[in-house]
Amino acid sequence: MAIEKVREYFRRFGMEERILEFEVSSATVELAAQALHCEPCRIAKTLSFLVEGKGILIVAAGDAKIDNPKYKAYFGAKAKMLSPEEVETLVGHAVGGVCPFGIADGVAVYLDESLKRFETVFPACGSSNSAIELTIPELEQYSGCDGWVDVCKGWRETGN
């Protein structure tokens, strides 16, 4: 099970006890926000795309949406999301629990600028009923991100 991979991943850092598991689903931004009693924008959603035949992950704020022109300008290709089957095969987690922790080798991780306005955010932990609260520097460190990108829209208009 993918949450066990994530738990094992965080165990290396002595952080596995920080993983939160819920009695209810946290598979969508809205459900995760309800489970965590926080604003949806603080959910760090992980989106999966195919670039040059390889899976990549973009972690963005819950209120952000991919801006196709920005995405194409950065990655040199049109945004093509992975199918649920491709996500599990290429990334190692099922849709609803996709996160940048304990992922398959060769998957690049990018953090979107929309996250920088928060002190802490809540990414999933490999299952549709889990999350972890991380500071932005912790997210940067534990995601092993390849860098920061500005490929989202919609979040600046919220006034946050």
mmCIF file of C-alpha atoms in Angstrom:
data_model
loop_
_atom_site.group_PDB
_atom_site.id
_atom_site.type_symbol
_atom_site.label_atom_id
_atom_site.label_comp_id
_atom_site.label_asym_id
_atom_site.label_seq_id
_atom_site.Cartn_x
_atom_site.Cartn_y
_atom_site.Cartn_z
ATOM 1 C CA MET A 1 0.000 0.000 0.000
ATOM 2 C CA ALA A 2 1.321 3.442 -0.947
ATOM 3 C CA ILE A 3 0.820 4.961 2.514
ATOM 4 C CA GLU A 4 3.240 2.334 3.846
ATOM 5 C CA LYS A 5 5.844 3.489 1.291
ATOM 6 C CA VAL A 6 5.344 7.059 2.490
ATOM 7 C CA ARG A 7 5.480 6.005 6.148
ATOM 8 C CA GLU A 8 8.749 4.166 5.454
ATOM 9 C CA TYR A 9 10.061 7.217 3.587
ATOM 10 C CA PHE A 10 9.351 9.539 6.538
ATOM 11 C CA ARG A 11 10.661 6.953 9.038
ATOM 12 C CA ARG A 12 14.164 7.674 7.694
ATOM 13 C CA PHE A 13 13.758 11.213 9.032
ATOM 14 C CA GLY A 14 11.996 10.237 12.275
ATOM 15 C CA MET A 15 8.807 11.895 11.039
ATOM 16 C CA GLU A 16 6.435 9.011 10.379
ATOM 17 C CA GLU A 17 4.382 9.876 13.478
ATOM 18 C CA ARG A 18 3.459 13.214 11.867
ATOM 19 C CA ILE A 19 1.370 11.462 9.195
ATOM 20 C CA LEU A 20 -2.316 12.050 9.846
ATOM 21 C CA GLU A 21 -4.889 9.406 8.931
ATOM 22 C CA PHE A 22 -8.606 10.147 8.819
ATOM 23 C CA GLU A 23 -11.796 8.138 9.219
ATOM 24 C CA VAL A 24 -13.117 10.034 6.182
ATOM 25 C CA SER A 25 -11.807 10.519 2.650
ATOM 26 C CA SER A 26 -9.312 13.277 1.922
ATOM 27 C CA ALA A 27 -9.072 12.371 -1.777
ATOM 28 C CA THR A 28 -10.034 15.832 -3.068
ATOM 29 C CA VAL A 29 -9.020 19.316 -1.995
ATOM 30 C CA GLU A 30 -12.481 19.936 -0.527
ATOM 31 C CA LEU A 31 -12.596 16.630 1.378
ATOM 32 C CA ALA A 32 -9.055 17.101 2.693
ATOM 33 C CA ALA A 33 -9.891 20.619 3.889
ATOM 34 C CA GLN A 34 -12.956 19.270 5.715
ATOM 35 C CA ALA A 35 -10.950 16.436 7.305
ATOM 36 C CA LEU A 36 -8.221 18.866 8.405
ATOM 37 C CA HIS A 37 -10.536 21.755 9.356
ATOM 38 C CA CYS A 38 -8.509 24.169 7.246
ATOM 39 C CA GLU A 39 -8.982 26.365 4.208
ATOM 40 C CA PRO A 40 -8.906 24.473 0.872
ATOM 41 C CA CYS A 41 -6.088 26.713 -0.383
ATOM 42 C CA ARG A 42 -3.741 25.180 2.264
ATOM 43 C CA ILE A 43 -4.115 21.698 0.775
ATOM 44 C CA ALA A 44 -0.974 20.979 -1.257
ATOM 45 C CA LYS A 45 -2.432 19.054 -4.175
ATOM 46 C CA THR A 46 -0.086 16.985 -6.302
ATOM 47 C CA LEU A 47 -0.849 16.973 -10.023
ATOM 48 C CA SER A 48 0.654 14.368 -12.378
ATOM 49 C CA PHE A 49 1.721 15.103 -15.939
ATOM 50 C CA LEU A 50 3.581 13.450 -18.787
ATOM 51 C CA VAL A 51 6.604 15.322 -20.165
ATOM 52 C CA GLU A 52 8.822 13.703 -22.793
ATOM 53 C CA GLY A 53 7.502 10.266 -21.879
ATOM 54 C CA LYS A 54 8.203 10.667 -18.155
ATOM 55 C CA GLY A 55 5.937 11.393 -15.219
ATOM 56 C CA ILE A 56 6.360 14.687 -13.396
ATOM 57 C CA LEU A 57 4.589 16.031 -10.332
ATOM 58 C CA ILE A 58 3.576 19.603 -9.674
ATOM 59 C CA VAL A 59 2.591 20.388 -6.094
ATOM 60 C CA ALA A 60 0.303 23.427 -5.958
ATOM 61 C CA ALA A 61 -2.032 25.184 -3.546
ATOM 62 C CA GLY A 62 -5.566 23.854 -3.376
ATOM 63 C CA ASP A 63 -7.048 26.952 -5.002
ATOM 64 C CA ALA A 64 -4.569 27.035 -7.912
ATOM 65 C CA LYS A 65 -5.246 25.736 -11.414
ATOM 66 C CA ILE A 66 -2.734 24.923 -14.140
ATOM 67 C CA ASP A 67 -2.254 27.857 -16.502
ATOM 68 C CA ASN A 68 -1.700 26.178 -19.875
ATOM 69 C CA PRO A 69 0.337 29.009 -21.490
ATOM 70 C CA LYS A 70 2.652 29.239 -18.440
ATOM 71 C CA TYR A 71 2.983 25.442 -18.315
ATOM 72 C CA LYS A 72 3.853 25.248 -22.025
ATOM 73 C CA ALA A 73 6.352 28.106 -21.703
ATOM 74 C CA TYR A 74 8.154 26.319 -18.851
ATOM 75 C CA PHE A 75 7.972 22.656 -19.942
ATOM 76 C CA GLY A 76 7.928 23.181 -23.716
ATOM 77 C CA ALA A 77 4.835 21.040 -24.157
ATOM 78 C CA LYS A 78 1.096 21.185 -23.665
ATOM 79 C CA ALA A 79 -0.081 20.089 -20.197
ATOM 80 C CA LYS A 80 -1.098 16.426 -20.470
ATOM 81 C CA MET A 81 -2.322 14.935 -17.214
ATOM 82 C CA LEU A 82 -1.667 11.263 -16.573
ATOM 83 C CA SER A 83 -4.578 8.827 -16.582
ATOM 84 C CA PRO A 84 -5.311 7.150 -13.212
ATOM 85 C CA GLU A 85 -3.597 3.976 -14.464
ATOM 86 C CA GLU A 86 -0.529 5.902 -15.633
ATOM 87 C CA VAL A 87 -0.322 7.735 -12.298
ATOM 88 C CA GLU A 88 -0.119 4.518 -10.332
ATOM 89 C CA THR A 89 2.338 2.924 -12.767
ATOM 90 C CA LEU A 90 4.650 5.911 -13.345
ATOM 91 C CA VAL A 91 4.424 7.671 -9.958
ATOM 92 C CA GLY A 92 3.676 4.842 -7.532
ATOM 93 C CA HIS A 93 0.556 6.271 -5.838
ATOM 94 C CA ALA A 94 -3.109 6.057 -6.759
ATOM 95 C CA VAL A 95 -5.199 9.127 -7.601
ATOM 96 C CA GLY A 96 -6.538 10.603 -4.361
ATOM 97 C CA GLY A 97 -3.322 9.926 -2.476
ATOM 98 C CA VAL A 98 -0.698 11.191 -4.907
ATOM 99 C CA CYS A 99 2.117 12.984 -3.127
ATOM 100 C CA PRO A 100 5.801 13.750 -3.742
ATOM 101 C CA PHE A 101 7.018 11.272 -1.076
ATOM 102 C CA GLY A 102 8.016 7.654 -1.655
ATOM 103 C CA ILE A 103 7.559 7.966 -5.407
ATOM 104 C CA ALA A 104 9.018 5.953 -8.273
ATOM 105 C CA ASP A 105 12.566 6.686 -9.387
ATOM 106 C CA GLY A 106 12.946 9.234 -12.157
ATOM 107 C CA VAL A 107 9.803 11.250 -11.350
ATOM 108 C CA ALA A 108 10.631 14.957 -11.240
ATOM 109 C CA VAL A 109 8.883 17.068 -8.594
ATOM 110 C CA TYR A 110 8.167 20.788 -8.924
ATOM 111 C CA LEU A 111 6.646 23.109 -6.331
ATOM 112 C CA ASP A 112 4.387 25.865 -7.606
ATOM 113 C CA GLU A 113 4.773 29.459 -6.389
ATOM 114 C CA SER A 114 1.153 29.360 -5.157
ATOM 115 C CA LEU A 115 2.397 27.504 -2.042
ATOM 116 C CA LYS A 116 4.843 30.195 -0.910
ATOM 117 C CA ARG A 117 2.141 32.363 0.702
ATOM 118 C CA PHE A 118 1.586 29.812 3.498
ATOM 119 C CA GLU A 119 3.609 28.942 6.563
ATOM 120 C CA THR A 120 2.432 25.315 6.454
ATOM 121 C CA VAL A 121 0.550 23.187 3.927
ATOM 122 C CA PHE A 122 -0.992 19.710 3.888
ATOM 123 C CA PRO A 123 0.088 17.288 1.136
ATOM 124 C CA ALA A 124 -1.359 13.766 0.972
ATOM 125 C CA CYS A 125 0.656 10.760 2.126
ATOM 126 C CA GLY A 126 -0.075 8.041 -0.400
ATOM 127 C CA SER A 127 -3.676 7.182 0.490
ATOM 128 C CA SER A 128 -7.075 8.794 0.051
ATOM 129 C CA ASN A 129 -7.377 9.436 3.797
ATOM 130 C CA SER A 130 -3.994 10.813 4.845
ATOM 131 C CA ALA A 131 -1.963 14.018 5.004
ATOM 132 C CA ILE A 132 0.991 15.603 6.746
ATOM 133 C CA GLU A 133 1.474 19.199 7.835
ATOM 134 C CA LEU A 134 4.773 20.581 6.576
ATOM 135 C CA THR A 135 6.380 23.991 6.528
ATOM 136 C CA ILE A 136 7.370 25.226 3.080
ATOM 137 C CA PRO A 137 11.093 24.544 3.765
ATOM 138 C CA GLU A 138 10.143 21.014 4.929
ATOM 139 C CA LEU A 139 8.065 20.458 1.793
ATOM 140 C CA GLU A 140 11.017 21.615 -0.278
ATOM 141 C CA GLN A 141 13.380 19.275 1.564
ATOM 142 C CA TYR A 142 11.247 16.129 1.810
ATOM 143 C CA SER A 143 9.757 16.335 -1.681
ATOM 144 C CA GLY A 144 13.257 16.368 -3.158
ATOM 145 C CA CYS A 145 11.903 18.920 -5.582
ATOM 146 C CA ASP A 146 13.694 19.832 -8.771
ATOM 147 C CA GLY A 147 12.741 23.454 -8.225
ATOM 148 C CA TRP A 148 10.032 26.069 -8.019
ATOM 149 C CA VAL A 149 7.777 26.882 -10.966
ATOM 150 C CA ASP A 150 5.102 29.472 -11.671
ATOM 151 C CA VAL A 151 2.621 27.494 -13.783
ATOM 152 C CA CYS A 152 -0.690 28.110 -11.995
ATOM 153 C CA LYS A 153 -3.449 30.668 -12.096
ATOM 154 C CA GLY A 154 -6.472 31.550 -10.016
ATOM 155 C CA TRP A 155 -4.782 31.777 -6.657
ATOM 156 C CA ARG A 156 -3.541 35.361 -6.817
ATOM 157 C CA GLU A 157 -7.107 36.629 -7.290
ATOM 158 C CA THR A 158 -8.177 35.164 -3.942
ATOM 159 C CA GLY A 159 -6.428 37.948 -2.062
ATOM 160 C CA ASN A 160 -4.094 35.547 -0.234
#
